[in-house]
Amino acid sequence: MKVAALDLGSNTSLLMIAEVEGSSLRRVLHDETTVTKMGQGVHSSRRFHPEALLRLEECFARYSRTIRDFNCDKVIAVATSAARDVDNADEILRLGAKYGIPIHIVSGEVEARLTFRGAVCDRPSAAGLAVIDVGGGSTEIMSDDGTGPKGTSVDVGSVRLSEIFVDRHPIEISALERVRAYAEAAFARSPLPKGPFLEVVAVAGTPTTLAAVDQGRPFAEELVHGYRLRLDKIEEWAGRMAGMTVAEREALAGMEPKRADVIVTGAIILSTAMRALGKMEVTVSTRGVRYGVAFGMAGFLKALVFTFCFPALARDLDKFYEKTAFKIGAVKFEAYVADDESKRAQGLMFIKEMAPDTGMLFVFEREQSLGFWMKNTLIPLAIGFFDRDGVLIEVQEMKVASSLMTLDVPSYRSRAPALFALEMNSGWFA
């Protein structure tokens, strides 16, 4: 099966097309990066800039042609920090639907897990590893203590801090100090993974660009992937490049020209994260979210088996979810099916209304204690948890959060292990 996995970040939009078989990724057929700068102006306006949307549409037009040329069986895009922060996220969902690219806006925690999965996919074990992902809008730091990957997302990114603190190039020393102080404070108040770590892996454009520049060669994956960057070299490059104009940075061998305006803040964020973890060296990886998404698609459930539902012809709904007819006892209903990590993370966020007897069915790979929250959910819901035999365990009414911006988000957890969860309009189960 051929899959297309897209990572829509605050600075770059990446497309990877790969062959997957069963739960394994066999080979990468195509890998492409476009600097779309979706995070332009987001920090101050909380909206996608019209120019950023134009750049993204041009990118989608090209990517959709590539996806068709490779005859991909599945396509999924995940949008990260910038899309989480804006009030007009529906704009990119509309563009995705226009070009046949299903977009899922994922939480920082889900982004961290996808990044970790992708960054360690070529390693026999993730034990003792930590991963740093310096993005345009946020930085994810995660590790696996043996119980599964855990991490945190911190709102410091190369585009975000450049817009806040950098107003001219060369960059003034006082601006550099403010960037570093801001990043240090953000990491200090965040629940970072606890070491010691055998190795720290750094992913995304900041470390890969620094690796190419440090070698003085044009970017080549075989030279960058696995390259080791020392903390003192990162800080040396940050200082040297801060004293350059953008044009002078663009002329450096290995520099991605469209990253030249934010590379200094990215380097400072990376070095600050390394100090927070107590590591003096990182191993650079060219793999990240898109690899994590592809591995997720490799493990897709091929079919739904419910003892209490009847099969119906599924149809594509707005190119995001399949909609299937079910019944519980004599009660018939329809549900959008969320059967992978990205779809489950997106859920019913930003949905303003649902038709009667319509909901969303969440399907998991194994029975476990399930937890749901009402972040960015605009309508009151009811959730039913079911075991592997389709037996209803319990029903909980879910309230809308007091504000889309609140950190006090209502959460709802199953009292027993469950394999399925069904969200319907409030009161439906009564």
Coordinates of C-alpha atoms in Angstrom, one line a residue:
M1 CA 0.0 0.0 0.0
K2 CA 1.2 3.5 -0.9
V3 CA 0.6 6.2 1.7
A4 CA 1.2 10.0 1.6
A5 CA 2.0 11.6 5.0
L6 CA 2.1 15.3 5.3
D7 CA 3.5 17.4 8.2
L8 CA 2.1 21.0 8.1
G9 CA 4.2 23.0 10.4
S10 CA 4.6 26.7 11.2
N11 CA 7.5 27.1 8.9
T12 CA 7.6 24.1 6.5
S13 CA 5.1 21.7 4.9
L14 CA 6.5 18.3 4.3
L15 CA 5.3 15.4 2.1
M16 CA 6.5 11.9 2.2
I17 CA 5.2 9.0 0.1
A18 CA 6.1 5.5 1.2
E19 CA 5.2 1.9 0.7
V20 CA 3.9 0.2 3.8
E21 CA 3.1 -3.4 4.4
G22 CA 1.3 -4.7 7.5
S23 CA 2.7 -2.6 10.4
S24 CA 6.1 -1.8 8.7
L25 CA 7.3 0.9 6.4
R26 CA 9.1 -0.8 3.5
R27 CA 10.6 2.2 1.6
V28 CA 10.3 5.9 1.0
L29 CA 9.4 6.7 -2.6
H30 CA 9.3 10.5 -2.3
D31 CA 10.3 13.1 0.3
E32 CA 9.8 16.8 -0.2
T33 CA 9.9 20.0 1.9
T34 CA 8.3 23.4 1.1
V35 CA 8.8 26.5 3.2
T36 CA 5.2 27.8 3.5
K37 CA 5.6 29.9 6.7
M38 CA 2.1 29.1 7.9
G39 CA 3.0 30.7 11.3
Q40 CA 3.5 34.2 9.7
G41 CA 1.9 36.7 12.0
V42 CA 0.0 34.1 14.0
H43 CA 1.5 35.1 17.4
S44 CA 0.1 38.6 17.1
S45 CA -3.1 38.1 15.1
R46 CA -4.1 34.5 16.0
R47 CA -5.1 34.1 12.3
F48 CA -3.5 32.6 9.3
H49 CA -2.1 35.4 7.1
P50 CA -3.6 35.6 3.6
E51 CA -0.1 35.3 2.1
A52 CA 0.5 32.2 4.1
L53 CA -2.7 30.7 2.8
L54 CA -1.7 31.5 -0.7
R55 CA 1.7 29.8 -0.2
L56 CA 0.0 26.8 1.3
E57 CA -2.5 26.5 -1.6
E58 CA 0.3 26.6 -4.1
C59 CA 2.0 23.9 -2.1
F60 CA -1.1 21.8 -1.9
A61 CA -1.7 22.1 -5.7
R62 CA 1.8 20.7 -6.3
Y63 CA 1.6 18.0 -3.6
S64 CA -1.8 16.8 -4.8
R65 CA -0.4 16.3 -8.3
T66 CA 2.5 14.3 -6.8
I67 CA 0.1 12.2 -4.7
R68 CA -1.9 11.4 -7.8
D69 CA 1.2 10.6 -9.8
F70 CA 2.2 8.0 -7.2
N71 CA -1.4 6.7 -7.0
C72 CA -1.4 6.7 -3.2
D73 CA -4.0 4.6 -1.4
K74 CA -4.2 6.7 1.7
V75 CA -3.5 10.4 2.4
I76 CA -3.3 12.1 5.8
A77 CA -1.9 15.5 6.8
V78 CA -1.4 16.6 10.4
A79 CA -1.3 20.3 11.2
T80 CA 0.6 21.4 14.3
S81 CA 1.4 24.5 16.3
A82 CA 0.2 27.3 14.0
A83 CA -3.1 25.5 13.3
R84 CA -3.6 25.0 17.0
D85 CA -3.2 28.7 17.7
V86 CA -5.4 30.4 15.2
D87 CA -9.1 31.3 15.2
N88 CA -9.5 30.6 11.5
A89 CA -8.2 27.0 11.3
D90 CA -11.1 26.1 9.1
E91 CA -9.3 27.9 6.3
I92 CA -6.7 25.2 5.9
L93 CA -9.3 22.5 6.4
R94 CA -11.1 24.0 3.4
L95 CA -7.9 24.0 1.3
G96 CA -7.3 20.4 2.3
A97 CA -10.7 19.4 1.1
K98 CA -10.3 21.3 -2.1
Y99 CA -7.1 19.4 -3.0
G100 CA -8.1 16.0 -1.5
I101 CA -5.8 16.2 1.5
P102 CA -7.5 15.3 4.8
I103 CA -6.0 17.5 7.5
H104 CA -6.1 16.7 11.2
I105 CA -5.1 19.4 13.7
V106 CA -3.3 17.5 16.4
S107 CA -2.6 18.5 20.0
G108 CA 1.0 19.2 21.1
E109 CA 1.0 15.8 23.0
V110 CA 0.0 13.9 19.9
E111 CA 2.6 15.8 17.8
A112 CA 5.2 14.8 20.3
R113 CA 4.3 11.2 20.1
L114 CA 4.3 11.2 16.3
T115 CA 7.6 12.9 16.3
F116 CA 9.1 10.4 18.7
R117 CA 7.8 7.5 16.7
G118 CA 9.2 8.9 13.5
A119 CA 12.6 9.9 15.0
V120 CA 13.3 6.5 16.4
C121 CA 11.8 4.4 13.6
D122 CA 15.2 3.2 12.4
R123 CA 16.5 2.2 15.8
P124 CA 16.2 -1.2 17.5
S125 CA 15.2 0.3 20.8
A126 CA 14.0 3.7 22.0
A127 CA 15.1 3.0 25.6
G128 CA 17.3 5.8 27.0
L129 CA 16.5 8.2 24.1
A130 CA 15.1 11.7 24.2
V131 CA 14.0 13.6 21.1
I132 CA 13.9 17.4 20.5
D133 CA 11.8 18.8 17.7
V134 CA 12.4 22.5 17.2
G135 CA 9.4 23.7 15.1
G136 CA 8.4 27.1 13.8
G137 CA 5.7 27.6 16.5
S138 CA 6.5 25.1 19.2
T139 CA 9.2 22.7 20.5
E140 CA 8.4 19.2 21.5
I141 CA 10.6 17.2 23.9
M142 CA 9.9 13.6 24.5
S143 CA 11.4 10.3 25.7
D144 CA 10.4 6.7 26.5
D145 CA 10.9 5.4 30.0
G146 CA 9.8 1.9 29.1
T147 CA 6.0 2.6 29.4
G148 CA 5.6 4.3 26.1
P149 CA 6.7 7.7 24.7
K150 CA 5.8 10.7 26.8
G151 CA 6.6 14.3 26.2
T152 CA 5.6 17.9 26.3
S153 CA 5.0 20.7 23.8
V154 CA 6.5 24.1 24.6
D155 CA 5.3 27.3 22.8
V156 CA 8.8 28.3 21.7
G157 CA 9.5 28.0 18.0
S158 CA 11.9 29.6 15.5
V159 CA 9.2 31.6 13.7
R160 CA 7.3 32.6 16.9
L161 CA 10.4 33.9 18.7
S162 CA 11.7 35.7 15.6
E163 CA 8.5 37.6 15.2
I164 CA 8.5 38.5 18.9
F165 CA 12.1 39.6 19.4
V166 CA 13.9 40.0 16.1
D167 CA 13.2 43.2 14.2
R168 CA 16.5 43.6 12.2
H169 CA 19.4 41.7 10.8
P170 CA 22.2 41.5 11.8
I171 CA 20.5 40.6 15.1
E172 CA 21.4 42.8 18.1
I173 CA 23.0 41.1 21.2
S174 CA 20.2 42.3 23.4
A175 CA 17.6 40.6 21.1
L176 CA 19.6 37.3 21.3
E177 CA 19.6 37.6 25.1
R178 CA 15.8 38.1 25.2
V179 CA 15.3 35.0 23.0
R180 CA 17.5 32.9 25.2
A181 CA 15.8 34.2 28.4
Y182 CA 12.4 33.6 27.0
A183 CA 13.2 30.0 25.9
E184 CA 14.9 29.2 29.3
A185 CA 11.9 30.4 31.2
A186 CA 9.5 28.4 29.0
F187 CA 11.5 25.2 29.4
A188 CA 11.9 25.8 33.1
R189 CA 8.1 25.8 33.7
S190 CA 7.4 22.8 31.5
P191 CA 7.3 19.2 32.6
L192 CA 10.4 18.0 30.7
P193 CA 11.3 14.3 30.6
K194 CA 13.7 13.3 33.3
G195 CA 17.2 11.9 32.4
P196 CA 19.8 10.8 32.3
F197 CA 19.6 10.0 28.6
L198 CA 21.9 7.8 26.6
E199 CA 21.4 9.9 23.6
V200 CA 19.3 12.9 22.5
V201 CA 18.0 13.0 18.9
A202 CA 17.2 16.4 17.2
V203 CA 14.7 16.6 14.4
A204 CA 13.3 19.2 12.1
G205 CA 14.7 22.0 9.9
T206 CA 16.8 23.8 12.6
P207 CA 19.2 20.8 13.4
T208 CA 19.3 19.5 9.8
T209 CA 20.2 22.9 8.5
L210 CA 22.8 23.4 11.2
A211 CA 24.3 20.0 10.3
A212 CA 24.6 20.9 6.7
V213 CA 26.1 24.3 7.4
D214 CA 28.5 22.8 9.9
Q215 CA 29.8 20.5 7.2
G216 CA 30.0 23.3 4.7
R217 CA 28.1 21.2 2.1
P218 CA 24.8 21.4 0.4
F219 CA 22.1 19.5 2.2
A220 CA 22.3 15.7 1.5
E221 CA 20.2 13.3 3.7
E222 CA 23.0 10.7 3.8
L223 CA 25.4 13.3 5.2
V224 CA 22.9 15.0 7.6
H225 CA 21.0 12.0 9.1
G226 CA 23.0 10.7 12.0
Y227 CA 25.4 13.7 12.1
R228 CA 26.4 14.7 15.6
L229 CA 26.2 18.4 16.7
R230 CA 28.0 19.6 19.8
L231 CA 26.4 22.3 22.0
D232 CA 29.4 24.6 21.6
K233 CA 29.2 24.4 17.8
I234 CA 25.5 25.2 17.8
E235 CA 26.1 28.2 20.0
E236 CA 29.1 29.3 17.9
W237 CA 27.0 29.2 14.7
A238 CA 24.2 31.1 16.4
G239 CA 26.6 33.8 17.4
R240 CA 28.3 34.0 13.9
M241 CA 25.0 34.0 12.0
A242 CA 23.5 36.6 14.3
G243 CA 26.2 39.0 13.1
M244 CA 25.2 38.4 9.4
T245 CA 22.5 39.9 7.2
V246 CA 19.9 37.5 5.9
A247 CA 21.6 37.5 2.5
E248 CA 24.9 36.6 4.0
R249 CA 23.3 33.6 5.8
E250 CA 21.6 32.6 2.6
A251 CA 25.1 32.4 0.9
L252 CA 26.4 29.9 3.5
A253 CA 27.0 26.4 2.1
G254 CA 24.2 24.1 3.4
M255 CA 21.8 26.9 4.2
E256 CA 18.2 26.6 3.2
P257 CA 17.7 30.2 1.9
K258 CA 14.1 30.5 3.1
R259 CA 15.2 29.4 6.6
A260 CA 17.9 32.0 6.9
D261 CA 15.7 34.6 8.7
V262 CA 14.8 32.2 11.5
I263 CA 17.8 29.9 11.9
V264 CA 19.4 31.9 14.6
T265 CA 16.4 31.8 17.0
G266 CA 16.0 28.1 16.1
A267 CA 19.7 27.4 17.1
I268 CA 19.2 29.3 20.4
I269 CA 16.0 27.2 21.2
L270 CA 17.9 24.0 20.3
S271 CA 20.9 24.8 22.5
T272 CA 18.6 25.9 25.4
A273 CA 16.7 22.7 25.2
M274 CA 19.9 20.7 25.3
R275 CA 21.1 22.5 28.4
A276 CA 17.7 21.9 30.0
L277 CA 18.2 18.1 29.3
G278 CA 21.8 18.3 30.4
K279 CA 23.2 17.1 27.1
M280 CA 26.2 18.5 25.3
E281 CA 25.6 16.8 22.0
V282 CA 22.7 15.7 19.8
T283 CA 22.3 13.3 16.9
V284 CA 20.5 14.8 14.0
S285 CA 17.7 12.9 12.4
T286 CA 15.9 13.8 9.1
R287 CA 12.8 11.9 10.3
G288 CA 10.0 13.3 12.3
V289 CA 6.2 13.8 12.3
R290 CA 5.7 12.6 8.7
Y291 CA 7.4 9.3 9.5
G292 CA 5.3 8.9 12.6
V293 CA 2.1 9.5 10.6
A294 CA 3.2 7.0 8.0
F295 CA 3.9 4.3 10.6
G296 CA 0.4 5.1 12.0
M297 CA -1.1 4.5 8.6
A298 CA 0.8 1.2 8.4
G299 CA -1.1 0.0 11.4
F300 CA -4.6 1.1 10.2
L301 CA -7.5 -1.2 11.1
K302 CA -8.8 -2.7 7.8
A303 CA -12.3 -3.3 9.0
L304 CA -14.7 -2.7 11.8
V305 CA -16.3 -5.7 13.6
F306 CA -19.1 -4.9 15.9
T307 CA -21.4 -7.5 17.3
F308 CA -24.2 -4.9 17.6
C309 CA -23.9 -3.2 14.2
F310 CA -24.8 -4.0 10.6
P311 CA -22.5 -3.3 7.7
A312 CA -23.4 -0.5 5.3
L313 CA -21.7 1.0 2.3
A314 CA -19.3 3.6 3.6
R315 CA -19.0 6.8 1.8
D316 CA -16.3 9.5 1.8
L317 CA -17.5 12.6 3.8
D318 CA -15.6 15.8 2.9
K319 CA -12.5 13.7 2.4
F320 CA -11.9 13.5 6.2
Y321 CA -13.8 10.5 7.6
E322 CA -15.7 7.5 6.4
K323 CA -19.4 7.5 7.5
T324 CA -20.9 4.1 8.3
A325 CA -24.4 3.0 9.4
F326 CA -24.7 1.1 12.7
K327 CA -27.3 -0.1 15.2
I328 CA -27.4 -0.8 18.9
G329 CA -30.3 -3.1 19.5
A330 CA -33.1 -1.6 17.4
V331 CA -31.6 1.9 17.4
K332 CA -30.0 2.9 14.1
F333 CA -27.5 5.7 13.7
E334 CA -24.6 6.8 11.5
A335 CA -21.1 7.6 12.7
Y336 CA -17.9 9.0 11.3
V337 CA -15.2 6.5 12.0
A338 CA -11.9 7.5 13.7
D339 CA -9.7 4.5 13.5
D340 CA -6.2 5.9 13.7
E341 CA -4.2 8.2 16.0
S342 CA -4.5 11.3 13.9
K343 CA -8.3 10.9 13.3
R344 CA -8.9 10.2 17.0
A345 CA -6.9 13.3 18.0
Q346 CA -8.9 15.5 15.7
G347 CA -12.2 14.0 16.7
L348 CA -15.1 16.5 16.7
M349 CA -13.0 19.6 17.3
F350 CA -14.5 22.7 15.8
I351 CA -17.7 20.9 14.7
K352 CA -20.6 23.4 15.3
E353 CA -23.5 20.9 15.0
M354 CA -24.3 17.3 14.3
A355 CA -27.4 15.9 12.7
P356 CA -29.7 13.8 14.9
D357 CA -28.7 10.1 15.2
T358 CA -25.2 11.0 14.0
G359 CA -21.9 10.8 15.9
M360 CA -18.3 9.7 15.9
L361 CA -17.0 6.2 16.6
F362 CA -13.5 5.9 18.0
V363 CA -11.8 2.6 17.4
F364 CA -8.7 1.6 19.3
E365 CA -6.1 -1.2 18.7
R366 CA -6.5 -2.8 22.1
E367 CA -8.7 -2.6 25.2
Q368 CA -7.5 0.1 27.6
S369 CA -8.6 2.8 29.9
L370 CA -9.8 5.5 27.5
G371 CA -9.6 9.2 28.2
F372 CA -11.3 12.0 26.3
W373 CA -11.3 15.8 26.7
M374 CA -13.4 18.6 25.4
K375 CA -10.7 20.9 24.0
N376 CA -11.9 23.0 21.0
T377 CA -15.3 21.1 21.0
L378 CA -18.2 23.5 20.4
I379 CA -21.2 21.3 21.2
P380 CA -22.2 19.3 24.3
L381 CA -21.8 15.6 23.7
A382 CA -22.5 12.2 25.3
I383 CA -19.9 9.5 25.2
G384 CA -20.5 5.7 25.5
F385 CA -17.6 3.3 26.2
F386 CA -17.9 -0.3 24.9
D387 CA -15.8 -3.4 25.4
R388 CA -14.4 -5.7 22.7
D389 CA -17.7 -7.6 22.6
G390 CA -19.7 -4.4 22.0
V391 CA -21.2 -4.3 25.5
L392 CA -21.9 -0.8 26.7
I393 CA -19.7 -0.1 29.8
E394 CA -21.0 3.3 30.7
V395 CA -22.2 6.7 29.4
Q396 CA -21.0 10.1 30.4
E397 CA -22.4 13.5 29.5
M398 CA -19.6 15.8 28.1
K399 CA -19.8 19.6 28.7
V400 CA -18.4 22.3 26.5
A401 CA -15.3 24.0 27.9
S402 CA -15.9 27.5 29.2
S403 CA -13.6 29.0 26.5
L404 CA -11.6 27.6 23.6
M405 CA -8.5 29.3 25.2
T406 CA -8.9 27.8 28.7
L407 CA -6.4 25.3 30.1
D408 CA -9.1 23.9 32.4
V409 CA -10.4 21.4 29.9
P410 CA -13.1 18.9 31.0
S411 CA -11.9 15.3 30.7
Y412 CA -13.8 12.0 30.7
R413 CA -12.3 8.5 31.4
S414 CA -13.7 5.0 31.1
R415 CA -14.0 3.2 34.4
A416 CA -13.0 -0.1 32.8
P417 CA -10.9 -1.0 29.8
A418 CA -12.7 -0.3 26.5
L419 CA -12.0 -0.9 22.8
F420 CA -14.6 1.5 21.3
A421 CA -16.0 4.9 22.2
L422 CA -19.0 6.5 20.6
E423 CA -19.7 10.3 20.8
M424 CA -23.2 11.5 20.1
N425 CA -25.3 14.6 20.7
S426 CA -25.9 15.2 24.4
G427 CA -28.8 13.1 25.8
W428 CA -28.7 10.6 22.9
F429 CA -28.1 7.6 25.1
A430 CA -30.9 8.5 27.6

